[in-house]
mmCIF file of C-alpha atoms and ligand atoms in Angstrom:
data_model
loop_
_atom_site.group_PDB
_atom_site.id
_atom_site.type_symbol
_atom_site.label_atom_id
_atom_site.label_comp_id
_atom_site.label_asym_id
_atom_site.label_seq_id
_atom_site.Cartn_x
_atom_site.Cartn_y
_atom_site.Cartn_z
ATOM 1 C CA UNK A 3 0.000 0.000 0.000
ATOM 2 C CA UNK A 4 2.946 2.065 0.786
ATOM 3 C CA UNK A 5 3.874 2.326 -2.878
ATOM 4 C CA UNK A 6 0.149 2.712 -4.001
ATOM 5 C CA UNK A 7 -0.079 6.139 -2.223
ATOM 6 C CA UNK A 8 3.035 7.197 -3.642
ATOM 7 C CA UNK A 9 2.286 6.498 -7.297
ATOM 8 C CA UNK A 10 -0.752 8.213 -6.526
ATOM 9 C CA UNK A 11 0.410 11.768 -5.295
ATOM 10 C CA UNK A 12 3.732 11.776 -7.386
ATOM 11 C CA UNK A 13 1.325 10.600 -10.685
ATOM 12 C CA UNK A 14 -1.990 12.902 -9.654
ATOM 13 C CA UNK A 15 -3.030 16.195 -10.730
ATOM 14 C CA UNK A 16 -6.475 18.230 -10.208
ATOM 15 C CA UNK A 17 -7.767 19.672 -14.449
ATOM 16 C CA UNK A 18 -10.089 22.334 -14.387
ATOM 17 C CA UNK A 19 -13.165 20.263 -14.393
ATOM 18 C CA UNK A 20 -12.152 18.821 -10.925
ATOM 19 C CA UNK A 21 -11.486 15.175 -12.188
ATOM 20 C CA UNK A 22 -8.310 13.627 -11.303
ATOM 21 C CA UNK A 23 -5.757 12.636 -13.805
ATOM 22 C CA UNK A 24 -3.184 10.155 -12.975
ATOM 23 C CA UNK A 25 0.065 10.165 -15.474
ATOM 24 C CA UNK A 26 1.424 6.614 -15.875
ATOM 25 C CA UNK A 27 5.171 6.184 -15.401
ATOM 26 C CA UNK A 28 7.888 3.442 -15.059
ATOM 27 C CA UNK A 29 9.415 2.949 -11.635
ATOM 28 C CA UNK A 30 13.152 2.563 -11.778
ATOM 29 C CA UNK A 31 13.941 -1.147 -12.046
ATOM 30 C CA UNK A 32 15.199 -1.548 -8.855
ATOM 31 C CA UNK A 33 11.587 -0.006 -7.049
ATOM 32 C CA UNK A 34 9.744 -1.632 -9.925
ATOM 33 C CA UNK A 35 6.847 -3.443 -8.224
ATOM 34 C CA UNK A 36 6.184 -6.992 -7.594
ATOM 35 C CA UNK A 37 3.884 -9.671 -7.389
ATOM 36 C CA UNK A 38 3.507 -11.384 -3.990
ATOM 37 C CA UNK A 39 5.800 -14.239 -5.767
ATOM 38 C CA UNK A 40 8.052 -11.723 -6.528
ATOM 39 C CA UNK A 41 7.406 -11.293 -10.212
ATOM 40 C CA UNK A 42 7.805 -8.685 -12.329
ATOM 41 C CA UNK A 43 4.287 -7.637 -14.231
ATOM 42 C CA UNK A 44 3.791 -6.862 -17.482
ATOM 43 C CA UNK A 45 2.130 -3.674 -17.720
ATOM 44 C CA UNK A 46 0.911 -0.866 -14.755
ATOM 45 C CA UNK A 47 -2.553 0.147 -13.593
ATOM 46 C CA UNK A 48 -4.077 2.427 -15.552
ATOM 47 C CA UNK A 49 -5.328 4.802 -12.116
ATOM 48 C CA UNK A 50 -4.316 4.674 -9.035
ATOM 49 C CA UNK A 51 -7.148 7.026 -7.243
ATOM 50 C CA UNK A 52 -10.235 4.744 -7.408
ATOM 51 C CA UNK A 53 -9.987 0.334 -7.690
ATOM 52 C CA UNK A 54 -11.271 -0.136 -11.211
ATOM 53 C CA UNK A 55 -12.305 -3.665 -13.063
ATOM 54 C CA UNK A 56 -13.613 -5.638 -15.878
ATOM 55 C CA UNK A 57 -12.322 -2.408 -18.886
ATOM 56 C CA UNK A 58 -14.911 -2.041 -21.905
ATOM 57 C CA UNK A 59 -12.388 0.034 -24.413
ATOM 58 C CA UNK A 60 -14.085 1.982 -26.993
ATOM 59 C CA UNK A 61 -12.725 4.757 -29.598
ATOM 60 C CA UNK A 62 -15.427 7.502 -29.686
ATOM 61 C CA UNK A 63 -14.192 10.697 -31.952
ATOM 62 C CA UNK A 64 -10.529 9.585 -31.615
ATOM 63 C CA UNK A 65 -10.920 9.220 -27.825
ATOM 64 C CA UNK A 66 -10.144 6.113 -25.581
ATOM 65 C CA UNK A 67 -12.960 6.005 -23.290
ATOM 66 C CA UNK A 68 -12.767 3.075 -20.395
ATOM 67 C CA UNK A 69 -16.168 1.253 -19.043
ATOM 68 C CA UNK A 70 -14.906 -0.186 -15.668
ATOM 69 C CA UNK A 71 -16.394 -1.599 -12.813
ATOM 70 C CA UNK A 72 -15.704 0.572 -9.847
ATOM 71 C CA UNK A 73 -14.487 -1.748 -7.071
ATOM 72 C CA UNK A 74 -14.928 -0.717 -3.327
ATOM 73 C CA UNK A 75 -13.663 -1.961 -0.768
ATOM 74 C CA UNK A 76 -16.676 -3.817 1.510
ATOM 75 C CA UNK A 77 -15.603 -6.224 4.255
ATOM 76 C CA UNK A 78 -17.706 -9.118 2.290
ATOM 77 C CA UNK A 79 -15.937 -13.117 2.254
ATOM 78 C CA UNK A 80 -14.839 -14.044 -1.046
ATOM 79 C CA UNK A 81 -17.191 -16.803 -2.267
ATOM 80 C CA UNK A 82 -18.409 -18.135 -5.758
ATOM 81 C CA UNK A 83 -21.358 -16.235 -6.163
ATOM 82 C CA UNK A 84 -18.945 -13.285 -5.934
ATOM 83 C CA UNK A 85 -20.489 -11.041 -2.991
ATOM 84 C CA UNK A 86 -17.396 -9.595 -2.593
ATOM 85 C CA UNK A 87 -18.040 -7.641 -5.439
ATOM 86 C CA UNK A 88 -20.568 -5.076 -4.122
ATOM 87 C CA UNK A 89 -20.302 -2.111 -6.479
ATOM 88 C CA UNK A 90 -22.293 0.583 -6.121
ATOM 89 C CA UNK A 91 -21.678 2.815 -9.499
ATOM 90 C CA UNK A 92 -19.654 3.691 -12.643
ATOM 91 C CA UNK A 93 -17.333 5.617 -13.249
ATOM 92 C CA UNK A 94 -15.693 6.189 -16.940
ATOM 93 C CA UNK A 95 -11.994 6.502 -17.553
ATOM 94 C CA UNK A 96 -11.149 8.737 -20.428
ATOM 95 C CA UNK A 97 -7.970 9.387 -22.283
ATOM 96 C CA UNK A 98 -6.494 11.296 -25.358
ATOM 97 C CA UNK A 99 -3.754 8.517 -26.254
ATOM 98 C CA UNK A 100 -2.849 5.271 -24.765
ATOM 99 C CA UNK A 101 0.163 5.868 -22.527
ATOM 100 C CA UNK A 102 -0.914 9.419 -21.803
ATOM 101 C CA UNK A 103 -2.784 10.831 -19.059
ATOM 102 C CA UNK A 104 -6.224 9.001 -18.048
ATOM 103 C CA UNK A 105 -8.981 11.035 -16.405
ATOM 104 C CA UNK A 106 -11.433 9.371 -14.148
ATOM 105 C CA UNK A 107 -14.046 11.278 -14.651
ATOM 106 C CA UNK A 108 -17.296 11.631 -12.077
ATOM 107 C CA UNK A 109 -20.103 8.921 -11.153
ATOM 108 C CA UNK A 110 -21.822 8.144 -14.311
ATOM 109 C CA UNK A 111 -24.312 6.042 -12.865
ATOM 110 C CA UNK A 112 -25.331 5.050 -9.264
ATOM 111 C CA UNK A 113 -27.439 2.402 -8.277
ATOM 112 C CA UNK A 114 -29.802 4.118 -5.716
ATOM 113 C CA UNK A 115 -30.429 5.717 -9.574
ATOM 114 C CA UNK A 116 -31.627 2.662 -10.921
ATOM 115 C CA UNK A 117 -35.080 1.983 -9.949
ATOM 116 C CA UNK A 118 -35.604 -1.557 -10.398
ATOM 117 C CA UNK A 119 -31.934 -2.252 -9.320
ATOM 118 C CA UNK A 120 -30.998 -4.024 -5.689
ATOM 119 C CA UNK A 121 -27.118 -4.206 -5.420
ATOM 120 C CA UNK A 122 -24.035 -5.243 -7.360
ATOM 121 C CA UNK A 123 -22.920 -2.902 -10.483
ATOM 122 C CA UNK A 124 -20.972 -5.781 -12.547
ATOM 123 C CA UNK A 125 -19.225 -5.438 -15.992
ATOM 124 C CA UNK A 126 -20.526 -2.688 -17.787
ATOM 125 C CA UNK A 127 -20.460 -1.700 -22.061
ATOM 126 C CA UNK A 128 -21.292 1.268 -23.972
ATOM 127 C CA UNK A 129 -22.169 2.207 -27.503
ATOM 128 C CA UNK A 130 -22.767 4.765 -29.259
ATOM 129 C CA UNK A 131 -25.580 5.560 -32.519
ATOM 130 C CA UNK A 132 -26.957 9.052 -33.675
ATOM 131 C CA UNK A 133 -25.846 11.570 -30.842
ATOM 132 C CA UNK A 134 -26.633 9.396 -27.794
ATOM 133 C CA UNK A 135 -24.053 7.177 -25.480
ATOM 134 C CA UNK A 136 -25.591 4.029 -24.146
ATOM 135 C CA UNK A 137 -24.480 2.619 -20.827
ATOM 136 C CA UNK A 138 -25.562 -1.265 -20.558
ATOM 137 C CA UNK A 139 -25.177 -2.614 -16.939
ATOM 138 C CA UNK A 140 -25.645 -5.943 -15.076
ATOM 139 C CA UNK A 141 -26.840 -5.500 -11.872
ATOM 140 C CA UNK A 142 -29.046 -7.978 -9.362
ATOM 141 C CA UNK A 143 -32.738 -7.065 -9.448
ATOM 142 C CA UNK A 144 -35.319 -7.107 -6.378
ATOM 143 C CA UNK A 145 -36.295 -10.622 -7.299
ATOM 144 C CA UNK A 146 -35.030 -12.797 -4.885
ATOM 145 C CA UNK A 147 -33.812 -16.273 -5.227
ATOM 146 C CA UNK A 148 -32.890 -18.952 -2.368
ATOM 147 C CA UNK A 149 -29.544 -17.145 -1.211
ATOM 148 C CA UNK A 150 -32.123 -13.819 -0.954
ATOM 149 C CA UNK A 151 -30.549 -12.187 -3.204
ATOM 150 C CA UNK A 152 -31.695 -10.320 -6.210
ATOM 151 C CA UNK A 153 -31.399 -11.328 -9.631
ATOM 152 C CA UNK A 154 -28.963 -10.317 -12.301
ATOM 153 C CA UNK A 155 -30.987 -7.875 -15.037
ATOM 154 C CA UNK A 156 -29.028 -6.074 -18.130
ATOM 155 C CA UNK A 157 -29.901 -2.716 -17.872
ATOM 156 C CA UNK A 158 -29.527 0.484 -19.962
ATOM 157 C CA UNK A 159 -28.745 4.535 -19.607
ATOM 158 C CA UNK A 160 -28.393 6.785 -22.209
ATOM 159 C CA UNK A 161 -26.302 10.477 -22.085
ATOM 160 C CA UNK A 162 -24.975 12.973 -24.579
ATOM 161 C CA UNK A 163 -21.849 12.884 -23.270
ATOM 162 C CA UNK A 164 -19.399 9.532 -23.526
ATOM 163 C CA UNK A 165 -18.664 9.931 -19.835
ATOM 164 C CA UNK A 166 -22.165 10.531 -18.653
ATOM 165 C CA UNK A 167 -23.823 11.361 -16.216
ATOM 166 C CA UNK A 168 -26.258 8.627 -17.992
ATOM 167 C CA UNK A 169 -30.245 8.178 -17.246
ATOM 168 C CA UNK A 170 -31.795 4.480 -16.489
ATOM 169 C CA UNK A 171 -34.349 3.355 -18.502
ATOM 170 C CA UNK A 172 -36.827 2.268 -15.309
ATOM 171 C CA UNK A 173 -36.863 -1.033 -16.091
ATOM 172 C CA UNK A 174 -34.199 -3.642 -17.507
ATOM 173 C CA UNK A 175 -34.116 -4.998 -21.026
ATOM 174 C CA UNK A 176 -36.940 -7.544 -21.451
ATOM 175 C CA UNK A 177 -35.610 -10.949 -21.957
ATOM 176 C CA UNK A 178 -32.541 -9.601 -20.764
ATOM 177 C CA UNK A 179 -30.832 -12.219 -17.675
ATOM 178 C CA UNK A 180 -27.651 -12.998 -16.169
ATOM 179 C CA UNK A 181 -24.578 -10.416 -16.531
ATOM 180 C CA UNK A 182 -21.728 -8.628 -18.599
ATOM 181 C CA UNK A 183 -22.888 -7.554 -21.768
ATOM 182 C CA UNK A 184 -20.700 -6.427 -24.427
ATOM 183 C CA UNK A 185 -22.592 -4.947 -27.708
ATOM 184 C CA UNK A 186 -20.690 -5.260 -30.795
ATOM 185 C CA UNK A 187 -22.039 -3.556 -34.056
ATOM 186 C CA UNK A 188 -21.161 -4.959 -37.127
ATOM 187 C CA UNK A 189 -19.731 -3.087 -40.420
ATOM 188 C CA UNK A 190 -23.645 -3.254 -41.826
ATOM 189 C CA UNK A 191 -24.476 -1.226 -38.719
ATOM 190 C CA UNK A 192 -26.436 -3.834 -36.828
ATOM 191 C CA UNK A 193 -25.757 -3.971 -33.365
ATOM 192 C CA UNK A 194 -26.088 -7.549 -30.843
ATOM 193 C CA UNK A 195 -25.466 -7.795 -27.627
ATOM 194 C CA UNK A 196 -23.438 -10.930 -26.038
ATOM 195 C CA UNK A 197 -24.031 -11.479 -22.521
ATOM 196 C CA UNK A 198 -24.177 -14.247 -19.903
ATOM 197 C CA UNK A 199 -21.703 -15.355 -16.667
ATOM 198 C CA UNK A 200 -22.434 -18.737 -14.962
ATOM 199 C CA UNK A 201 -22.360 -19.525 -10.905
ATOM 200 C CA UNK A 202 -22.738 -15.801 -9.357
ATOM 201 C CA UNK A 203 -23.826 -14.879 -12.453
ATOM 202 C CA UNK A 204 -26.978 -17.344 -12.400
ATOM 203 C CA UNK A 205 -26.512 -18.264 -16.587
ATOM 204 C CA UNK A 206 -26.945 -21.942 -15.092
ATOM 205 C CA UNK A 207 -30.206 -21.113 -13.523
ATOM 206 C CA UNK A 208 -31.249 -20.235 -16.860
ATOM 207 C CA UNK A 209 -30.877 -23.702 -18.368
ATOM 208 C CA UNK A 210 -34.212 -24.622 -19.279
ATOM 209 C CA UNK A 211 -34.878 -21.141 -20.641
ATOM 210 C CA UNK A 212 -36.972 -19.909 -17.660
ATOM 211 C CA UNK A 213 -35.418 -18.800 -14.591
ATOM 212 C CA UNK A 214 -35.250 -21.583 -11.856
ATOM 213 C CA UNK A 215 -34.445 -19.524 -8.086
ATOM 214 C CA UNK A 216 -34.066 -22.546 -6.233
ATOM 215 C CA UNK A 217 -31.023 -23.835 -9.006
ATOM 216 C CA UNK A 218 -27.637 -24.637 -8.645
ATOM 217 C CA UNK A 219 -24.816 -21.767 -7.969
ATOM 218 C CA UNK A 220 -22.289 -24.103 -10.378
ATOM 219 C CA UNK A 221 -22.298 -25.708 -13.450
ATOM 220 C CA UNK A 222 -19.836 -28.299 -11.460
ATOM 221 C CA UNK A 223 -21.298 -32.226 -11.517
ATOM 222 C CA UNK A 224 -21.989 -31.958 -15.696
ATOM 223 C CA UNK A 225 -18.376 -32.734 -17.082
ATOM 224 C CA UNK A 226 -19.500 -35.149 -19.963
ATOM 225 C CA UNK A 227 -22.052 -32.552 -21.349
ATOM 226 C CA UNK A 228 -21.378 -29.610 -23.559
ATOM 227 C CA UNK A 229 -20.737 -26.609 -21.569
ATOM 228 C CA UNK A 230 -22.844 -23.905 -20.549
ATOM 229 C CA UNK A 231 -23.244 -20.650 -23.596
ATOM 230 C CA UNK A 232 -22.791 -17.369 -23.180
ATOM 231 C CA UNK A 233 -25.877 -15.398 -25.298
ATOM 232 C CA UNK A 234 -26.116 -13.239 -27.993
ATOM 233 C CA UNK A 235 -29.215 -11.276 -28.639
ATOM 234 C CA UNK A 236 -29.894 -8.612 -31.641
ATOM 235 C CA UNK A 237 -30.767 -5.433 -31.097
ATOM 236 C CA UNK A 238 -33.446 -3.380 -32.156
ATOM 237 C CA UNK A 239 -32.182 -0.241 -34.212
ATOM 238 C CA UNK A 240 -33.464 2.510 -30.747
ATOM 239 C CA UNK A 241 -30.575 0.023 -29.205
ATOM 240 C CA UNK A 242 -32.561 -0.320 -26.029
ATOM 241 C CA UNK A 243 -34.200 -3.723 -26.697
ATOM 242 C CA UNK A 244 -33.895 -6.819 -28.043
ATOM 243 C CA UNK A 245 -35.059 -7.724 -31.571
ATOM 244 C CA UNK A 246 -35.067 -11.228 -31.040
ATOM 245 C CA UNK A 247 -34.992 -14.038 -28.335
ATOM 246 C CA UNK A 248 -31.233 -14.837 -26.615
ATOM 247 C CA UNK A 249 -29.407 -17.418 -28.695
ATOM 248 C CA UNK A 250 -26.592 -19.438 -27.602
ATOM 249 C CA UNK A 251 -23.523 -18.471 -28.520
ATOM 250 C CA UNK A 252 -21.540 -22.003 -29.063
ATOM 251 C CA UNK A 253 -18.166 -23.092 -28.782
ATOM 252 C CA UNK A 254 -16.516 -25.774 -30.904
ATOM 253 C CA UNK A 255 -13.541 -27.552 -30.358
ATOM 254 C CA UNK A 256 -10.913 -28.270 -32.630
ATOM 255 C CA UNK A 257 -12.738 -31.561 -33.852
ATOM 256 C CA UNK A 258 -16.143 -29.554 -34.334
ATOM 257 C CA UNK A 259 -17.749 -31.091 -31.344
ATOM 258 C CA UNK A 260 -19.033 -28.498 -28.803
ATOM 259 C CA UNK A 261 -16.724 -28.387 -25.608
ATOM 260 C CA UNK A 262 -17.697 -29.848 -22.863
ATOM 261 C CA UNK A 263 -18.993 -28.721 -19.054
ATOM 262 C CA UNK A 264 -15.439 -30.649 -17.796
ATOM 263 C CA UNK A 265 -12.785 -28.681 -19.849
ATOM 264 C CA UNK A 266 -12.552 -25.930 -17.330
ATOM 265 C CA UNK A 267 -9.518 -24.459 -19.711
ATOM 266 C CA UNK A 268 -11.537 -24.100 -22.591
ATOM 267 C CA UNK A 269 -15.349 -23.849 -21.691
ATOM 268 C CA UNK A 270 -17.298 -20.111 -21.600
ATOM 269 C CA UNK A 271 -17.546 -18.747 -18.199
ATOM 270 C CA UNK A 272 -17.999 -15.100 -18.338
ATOM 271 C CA UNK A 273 -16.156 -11.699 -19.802
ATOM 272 C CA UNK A 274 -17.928 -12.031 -23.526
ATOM 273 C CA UNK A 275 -16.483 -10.064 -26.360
ATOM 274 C CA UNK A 276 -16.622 -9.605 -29.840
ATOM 275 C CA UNK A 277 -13.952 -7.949 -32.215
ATOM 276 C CA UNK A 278 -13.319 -8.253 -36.306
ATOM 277 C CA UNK A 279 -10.213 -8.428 -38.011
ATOM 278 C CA UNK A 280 -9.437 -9.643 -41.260
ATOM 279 C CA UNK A 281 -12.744 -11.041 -41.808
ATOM 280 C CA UNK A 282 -13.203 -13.102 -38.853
ATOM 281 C CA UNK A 283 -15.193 -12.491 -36.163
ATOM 282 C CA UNK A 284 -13.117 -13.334 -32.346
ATOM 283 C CA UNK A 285 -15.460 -14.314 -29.755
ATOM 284 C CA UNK A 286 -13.281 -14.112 -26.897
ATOM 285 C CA UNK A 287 -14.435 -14.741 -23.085
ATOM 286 C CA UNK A 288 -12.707 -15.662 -19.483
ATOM 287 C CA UNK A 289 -12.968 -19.406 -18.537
ATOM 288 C CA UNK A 290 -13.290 -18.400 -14.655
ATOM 289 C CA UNK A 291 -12.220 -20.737 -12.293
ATOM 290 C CA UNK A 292 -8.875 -21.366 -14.337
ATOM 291 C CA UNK A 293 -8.620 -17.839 -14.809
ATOM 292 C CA UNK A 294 -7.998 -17.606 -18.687
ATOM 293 C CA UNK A 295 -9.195 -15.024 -21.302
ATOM 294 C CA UNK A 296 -9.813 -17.597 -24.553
ATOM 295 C CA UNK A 297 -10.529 -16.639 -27.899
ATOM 296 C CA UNK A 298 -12.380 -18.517 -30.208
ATOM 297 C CA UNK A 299 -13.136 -17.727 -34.004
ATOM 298 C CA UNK A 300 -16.374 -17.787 -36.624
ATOM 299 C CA UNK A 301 -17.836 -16.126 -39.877
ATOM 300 C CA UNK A 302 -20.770 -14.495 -38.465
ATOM 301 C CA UNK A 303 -21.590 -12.622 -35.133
ATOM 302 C CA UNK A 304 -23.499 -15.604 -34.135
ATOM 303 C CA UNK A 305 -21.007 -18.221 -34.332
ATOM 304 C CA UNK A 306 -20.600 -21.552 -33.830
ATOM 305 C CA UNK A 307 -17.436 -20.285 -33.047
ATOM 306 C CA UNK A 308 -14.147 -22.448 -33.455
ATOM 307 C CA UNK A 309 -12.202 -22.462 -30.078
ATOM 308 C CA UNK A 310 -8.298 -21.360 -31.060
ATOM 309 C CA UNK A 311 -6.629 -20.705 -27.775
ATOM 310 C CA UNK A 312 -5.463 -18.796 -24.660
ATOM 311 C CA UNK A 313 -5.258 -14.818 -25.018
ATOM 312 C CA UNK A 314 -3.886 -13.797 -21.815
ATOM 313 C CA UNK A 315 -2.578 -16.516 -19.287
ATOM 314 C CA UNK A 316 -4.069 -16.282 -15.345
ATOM 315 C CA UNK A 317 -3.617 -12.664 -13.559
ATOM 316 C CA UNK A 318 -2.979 -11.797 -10.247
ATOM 317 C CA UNK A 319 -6.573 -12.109 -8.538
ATOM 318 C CA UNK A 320 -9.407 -14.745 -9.477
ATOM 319 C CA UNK A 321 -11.304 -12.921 -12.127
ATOM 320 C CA UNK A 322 -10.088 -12.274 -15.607
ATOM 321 C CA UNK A 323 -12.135 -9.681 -18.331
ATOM 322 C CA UNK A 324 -11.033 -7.700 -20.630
ATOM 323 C CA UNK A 325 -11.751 -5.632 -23.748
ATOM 324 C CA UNK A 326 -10.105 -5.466 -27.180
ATOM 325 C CA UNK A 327 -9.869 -2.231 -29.610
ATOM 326 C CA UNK A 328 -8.003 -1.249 -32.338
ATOM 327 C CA UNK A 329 -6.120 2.094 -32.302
ATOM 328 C CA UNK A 330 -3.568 4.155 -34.148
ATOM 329 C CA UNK A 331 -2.893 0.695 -36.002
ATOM 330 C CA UNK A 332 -2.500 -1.474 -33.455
ATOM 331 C CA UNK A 333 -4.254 -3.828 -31.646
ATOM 332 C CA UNK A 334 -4.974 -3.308 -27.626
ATOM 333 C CA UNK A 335 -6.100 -5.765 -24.681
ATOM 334 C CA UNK A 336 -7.537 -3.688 -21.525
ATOM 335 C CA UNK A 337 -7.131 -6.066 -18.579
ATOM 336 C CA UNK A 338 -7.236 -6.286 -15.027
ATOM 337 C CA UNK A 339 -5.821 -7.448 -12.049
ATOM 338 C CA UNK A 340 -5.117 -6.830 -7.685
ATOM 339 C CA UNK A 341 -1.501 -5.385 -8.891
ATOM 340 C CA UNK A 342 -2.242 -2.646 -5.754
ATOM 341 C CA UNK A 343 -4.164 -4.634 -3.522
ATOM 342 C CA UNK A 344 -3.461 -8.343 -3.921
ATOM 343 C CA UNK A 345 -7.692 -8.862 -2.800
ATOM 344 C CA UNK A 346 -9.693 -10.169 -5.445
ATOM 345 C CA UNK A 347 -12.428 -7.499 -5.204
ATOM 346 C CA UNK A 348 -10.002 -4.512 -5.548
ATOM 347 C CA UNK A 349 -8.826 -4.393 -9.174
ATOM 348 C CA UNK A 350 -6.465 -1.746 -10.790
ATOM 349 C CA UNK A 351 -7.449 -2.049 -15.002
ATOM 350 C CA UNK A 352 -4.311 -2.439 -17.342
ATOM 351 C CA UNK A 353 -3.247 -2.330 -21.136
ATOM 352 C CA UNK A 354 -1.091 -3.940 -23.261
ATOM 353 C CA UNK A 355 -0.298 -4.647 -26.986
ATOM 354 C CA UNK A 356 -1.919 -7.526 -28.366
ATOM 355 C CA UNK A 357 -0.394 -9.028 -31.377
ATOM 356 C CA UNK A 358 -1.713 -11.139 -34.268
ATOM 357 C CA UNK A 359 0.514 -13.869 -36.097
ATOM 358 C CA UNK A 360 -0.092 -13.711 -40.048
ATOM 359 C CA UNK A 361 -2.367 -16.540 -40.107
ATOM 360 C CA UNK A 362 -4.880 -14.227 -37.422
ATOM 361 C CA UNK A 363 -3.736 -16.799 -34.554
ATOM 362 C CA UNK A 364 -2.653 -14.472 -31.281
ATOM 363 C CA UNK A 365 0.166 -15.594 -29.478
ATOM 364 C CA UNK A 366 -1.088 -15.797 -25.585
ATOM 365 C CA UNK A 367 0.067 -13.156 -23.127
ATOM 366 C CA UNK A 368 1.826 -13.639 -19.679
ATOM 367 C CA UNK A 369 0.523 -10.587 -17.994
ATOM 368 C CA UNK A 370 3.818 -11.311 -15.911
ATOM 369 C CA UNK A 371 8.033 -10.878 -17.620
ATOM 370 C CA UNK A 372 10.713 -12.365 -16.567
HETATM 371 O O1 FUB B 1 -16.736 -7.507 -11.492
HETATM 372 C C1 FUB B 1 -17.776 -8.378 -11.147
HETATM 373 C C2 FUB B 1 -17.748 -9.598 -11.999
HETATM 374 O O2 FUB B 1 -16.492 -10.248 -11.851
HETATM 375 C C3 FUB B 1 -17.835 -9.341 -13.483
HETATM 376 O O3 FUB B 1 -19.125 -9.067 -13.922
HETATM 377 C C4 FUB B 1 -17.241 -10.585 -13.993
HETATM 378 O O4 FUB B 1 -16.937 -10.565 -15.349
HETATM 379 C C5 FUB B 1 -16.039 -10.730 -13.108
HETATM 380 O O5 FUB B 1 -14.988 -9.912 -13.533
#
């Protein structure tokens, strides 16, 4: 903690709008920090000033604009339906150039602005279409199931302004369910939304297609049957519902069959998103409990997609999401990890170059160097 406080006031500086801004710089090597195993990592935390989590990168005119979860620090157990992670509301990160300055700008959303909404801000996205911002949020509803606890709705908030402050529609998405959406729009303008995160993120519950409260908080016990899908969902053109019923979004190994509930290294467990490149469309997503960020590749925005490989190996902490953009010409991975707390629900977001090989295979990332 010692050296989190000084990044902070050596790195800080008030603008004239009252945000902070937090330059990133290099310690010398021999201050450089270190992982708890003494290893060195791979890339620094974006901010220092607030815990920040799960980074949804976009490019809005020219801008890098960062959709984090805002981590606080509640003195909740960790346990698998993640109650640790008790956010309360957004915040976006903003910056002209990667490298440069970031600004975390003010609350963008809070919950006790949501109406329908309980407890638990998770993963957020944004888009953008004709003048307005869209904020799309997870967050636990006042529906409660056998733990009594509320269950996870996809809302959205719209603002003129990329960083907010954004306004709740006063109820969720219909048919929306589970958690972390990520809305990709294709090059023919038509936008979907991927979405879905099993155990604390209930996708399991959803299993027969209606929501059962009194069903399992794993998708442990199934290891011979194919695994659990994240969703993918069209949206209507106002980009505030859904123009069709959640579809699976499946997974195919490398011998076409889909993989299986038992292949923890390969199987969807939350953190969906979707990037083009070279006319491929890269589902990628974090396997959870063996803490990888996976890609896997199709020809359409529904899939089946063909599983390829690891993106980024395990992180410091237990969860693992990310976002992917392309700017100035190359190719970025937002990440995160507990570089400045070492607690799972404290995160500090990162970035780093992500490379392609010529065939469009991407060699995997150690978010630690030797
Ligand atoms: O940050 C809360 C939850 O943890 C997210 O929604 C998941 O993706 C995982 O990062």
């Amino acid at each position: 903690m010692r050296f989190t406080l000084a990044l902070t006031l050596a790195g800080a500086a008030i603008t004239a709008s009252g945000t902070i801004a937090i330059a990133q710089h290099s310690a010398p090597a021999s201050k450089e920090p270190r992982s708890p195993e003494g290893k060195r990592y791979l890339s620094q935390p974006l901010v220092t000033s607030i815990y920040t989590a799960d980074p949804s990168a976009h490019v809005f005119n020219g801008k890098i604009y960062v959709y984090p979860s805002h981590d606080i620090d509640v003195k909740i157990a960790d346990d698998d339906l993640g109650n640790q992670y008790a956010m309360r509301d957004y915040r976006v990160l903003s910056m002209d150039r990667i490298g440069g300055p970031v600004t975390v700008n003010p609350v963008a959303l809070d919950v006790k602005d949501v109406p329908w909404a309980s407890q638990q801000m998770w993963a957020p996205d944004a888009a953008y279409k004709n003048g307005t911002y869209f904020l799309y949020f997870p967050v636990r509803d006042k529906q409660l199931d056998k733990n009594g606890l509320g269950t996870f709705r996809i809302g959205v908030a719209t603002s003129k302004s990329p960083t907010g402050p954004f306004k709740a529609d006063p109820k969720p998405i219909a048919g929306s369910y589970s958690m972390d959406p990520a809305v990709f729009t294709d090059a023919d303008g038509k936008s979907y939304m991927y979405f879905g995160g099993i155990w604390g993120g209930q996708l399991q519950r959803w299993a027969t297609g209606t929501f059962d409260p009194n069903g399992s908080d794993t998708d442990l016990g199934k290891d011979d049957q194919p695994a659990l899908s994240g969703k993918i969902a069209r949206l209507n053109p106002d980009m505030k519902s859904f123009a069709e019923a959640p579809r699976d979004v499946q997974i195919l190994d490398e011998a076409g069959k889909p993989v299986l509930g038992g292949d923890h290294e390969k199987r969807f467990f939350e953190a969906s998103w979707v990037f083009t490149r070279g006319g491929k469309y890269y589902y990628t997503y974090s396997t959870g409990d063996t803490h990888f960020l996976n890609y896997a590749t199709g020809d359409n925005p529904y899939g089946p997609f063909t599983y390829k490989g690891h993106i980024l190996k395990p992180v410091q902490g237990w969860t693992s999401h990310h976002s992917i953009i392309e700017w100035n010409k190359k190719w970025w991975l937002f990440y995160a990890d507990t570089q400045l707390s070492n607690k799972n629900h404290l995160r500090n977001v990162k970035v780093t170059e992500l490379k392609f090989a010529a065939d469009g295979s991407i060699p995997t990332i150690d978010p630690f160097v030797n």
